[in-house]
């Protein structure tokens, strides 16, 4: 099997291969030289040489190859190379060779002089003898590998050869391990002009991944396998092959019809060749030096001499001498990057694993326990290493306890991804209630509340005592996040902790969500008043008080959120600080339409890796951009949220992003795109009431843009009926749009005003402006035009930042003004028309033009500023025809299109006929599809 997992192509060596081809091209012209290939073990020297010899063989060039070996007889690589060409052949009968026969017999014993002459054995004579023999060929490639092991006599001959081959048709390719003691003698050849030095470095991760893919002949490898192989190989192509082979041999990786599948644990196997190499190097050390290196191997990839001195009790000098021996044996590396912290590193992690392989299991366990005892519990890196060492020492419970502590610290800093990773490892070691409780907490904070709720509920029946109570409270928090208020209260009661600030804070949150504001405020206030309340719980209660105050006292609400942010910052509680800043930001947005705190919350969340929270904040900021600059401005950010939530597997938040995008597409007139977004998440939308309400708003936008206000009102009525049932929901700007629609349609306006004014959505300035616009419409309808105009000016001023939303709401109000005969709508309509046309808002621009015409103003006809899509422009569709097509696509009849565009039905008939002819559509349905 190992033979099957070898790369067929050389990767990441473009420059080196180019240099080799150049040298071979020169050789073909009779010019020789030296290619000196250096690099550490496994970096790909032999693979490069095989590529060179393949080129030469394909060109018909004789290839002679030999290899040095530790402890071999003198001249072994030269002898082996010459034997590949002249083994079993008689001594050549050439006059130029006769004088060199005694020297050549040193390397080719069968050519011994019959007279018994041994001759001069100097390096010069030996070198000249080899060159004379090689030049009996027209051209020749001489390959000598592993010359770091070459004997001194061979090195001397090579020195002569390297200086001489430049004037002969001989190319000498020599390889040397740069990490071996004998390498320096060969690397000295770089001084010669004839020598091209190819120093091979480790591969970059993407190149190493390409090697792995080539090993399996392009069949897909699971992502986690590819990452494992690339990480463990550390840029060494040989180890890429060996790590893959080890996984297959152990049965952890198997091929099937579709590629490769992971069938076992990803555990590193040390190649047999590397084990032997490391064993030989360890064998050359003194027993005390070997003992220090074995402890260092157990202690991890980095080698801290101070830690080793503490563990062994040896004097600093003795430890440093042992590490020096490890460096000299090429087991350890002392690069400049390590000098600042006084650390060394293993040549690569497989070297360390090979050292561990030489130890007995009890020896490894004992060393692991000793090193773990010496590590600082305060340092996170040290704690992580200690956890690994406790596992190696056979103490999984102790390792899990360390990981739980690390997870708690990560939660406090807001590093939820790290916390989740720590807890997964802890659960694998010790699936106890303590671990699961923390997992429930982290999953809830990370936005995966449904998963947290299921996990907690599954384990609750098997717990008791304090563990049971803790798990109840964390599961109750998950229920709150899932809007399952009754379940949350039940779980708090089940904990038996009523009166405990931590339990009451969760109960307050559940009461608020269920609409019991009085109970929520009472419970949260008691938590804040309790001097024994932990800081994190205090922040939780202050957040609830802020939300309770939001409807009736915006200033008090903002004050509670700010106090929570201060407490969180003072105690280093990043998660709580982000939530509090989120609250402050929501109040700033509601008051001013802009929010420094919201940007700060997002920045802190992003720095802490709280990606679910970043996604939530970005959805809010997307709406901020939409109401300020139009739907197109919010789409890019919403698209990024959609992609992020998909990667994170945040199902409900992903659905929320999809519905938000659908709303933006609908507002921009992209009906097909809007429909697709809703269809993508239809299953989740059906199960989440707030999403269902938002989706109904999306449906209402289409008739709104088409001018069918009663149909739009009916759909918005349905959405508000759903959203009004959740006082903890998002206070969307669509509430205000619904109210103005009601006012313009003269449909139960006072009831709608009361509904919005008494809701959580009234906290927003744009929704409060909608209340004023509604009053303006009512005043104008009652004949008080002056009051209506004054109210409209007040509402306009309230939306000084939300420019696009102001134009949208005004467009509805202008319809009432034109119909009821109050105010001066024409200047405002002209200004808004110019803005809508500049932004490409075709449907809204058409409505402006319609209203201007109804107001008696002549509007330019037959020329639309709306761009014609390229596919329609290519077949000759005009701007006016595109305008007709837009309305046909929306399902309007020719008569309805005529009324909308102030054209005669006959003219519209002609436009539709020309559209059918130009597009090749057979009917109106196909015509609409061409527009799609």
PDB file of C-alpha atoms in Angstrom, residues 7 12 18 20 81 118 161-162 204 235 287 303 305 311 322 338 415 459 558 562 575 579 640 716 722 784 801 818:
ATOM      1  CA  UNK A   7       3.322  11.718  -5.567  1.00  0.00           C
ATOM      2  CA  UNK A  12       6.687  23.675  -5.765  1.00  0.00           C
ATOM      3  CA  UNK A  18      14.327  25.204 -14.594  1.00  0.00           C
ATOM      4  CA  UNK A  20      18.277  21.532 -13.923  1.00  0.00           C
ATOM      5  CA  UNK A  81      28.132   4.825  -9.860  1.00  0.00           C
ATOM      6  CA  UNK A 118      48.429  -0.328  -7.430  1.00  0.00           C
ATOM      7  CA  UNK A 161      35.773  16.521 -10.146  1.00  0.00           C
ATOM      8  CA  UNK A 162      33.725  19.645  -9.422  1.00  0.00           C
ATOM      9  CA  UNK A 204       4.282  26.208   1.542  1.00  0.00           C
ATOM     10  CA  UNK A 235       6.296  21.282   4.455  1.00  0.00           C
ATOM     11  CA  UNK A 287      22.611   8.479  28.743  1.00  0.00           C
ATOM     12  CA  UNK A 303      11.764  22.954  24.125  1.00  0.00           C
ATOM     13  CA  UNK A 305      15.359  24.761  28.841  1.00  0.00           C
ATOM     14  CA  UNK A 311      11.797  19.125  36.013  1.00  0.00           C
ATOM     15  CA  UNK A 322      22.317  18.048  26.626  1.00  0.00           C
ATOM     16  CA  UNK A 338      13.525  30.983  18.843  1.00  0.00           C
ATOM     17  CA  UNK A 415     -13.737  33.858  22.646  1.00  0.00           C
ATOM     18  CA  UNK A 459     -28.837  15.100  30.103  1.00  0.00           C
ATOM     19  CA  UNK A 558     -30.093  53.622  27.668  1.00  0.00           C
ATOM     20  CA  UNK A 562     -24.618  51.823  29.717  1.00  0.00           C
ATOM     21  CA  UNK A 575     -19.584  38.770  26.109  1.00  0.00           C
ATOM     22  CA  UNK A 579     -24.559  42.581  24.753  1.00  0.00           C
ATOM     23  CA  UNK A 640     -21.863  38.630   3.997  1.00  0.00           C
ATOM     24  CA  UNK A 716     -48.656  44.032   6.362  1.00  0.00           C
ATOM     25  CA  UNK A 722     -47.544  38.065  14.299  1.00  0.00           C
ATOM     26  CA  UNK A 784     -56.867  70.913   8.008  1.00  0.00           C
ATOM     27  CA  UNK A 801     -30.546  60.733   8.668  1.00  0.00           C
ATOM     28  CA  UNK A 818     -52.879  64.617  -4.040  1.00  0.00           C
TER      29      UNK A 818
END
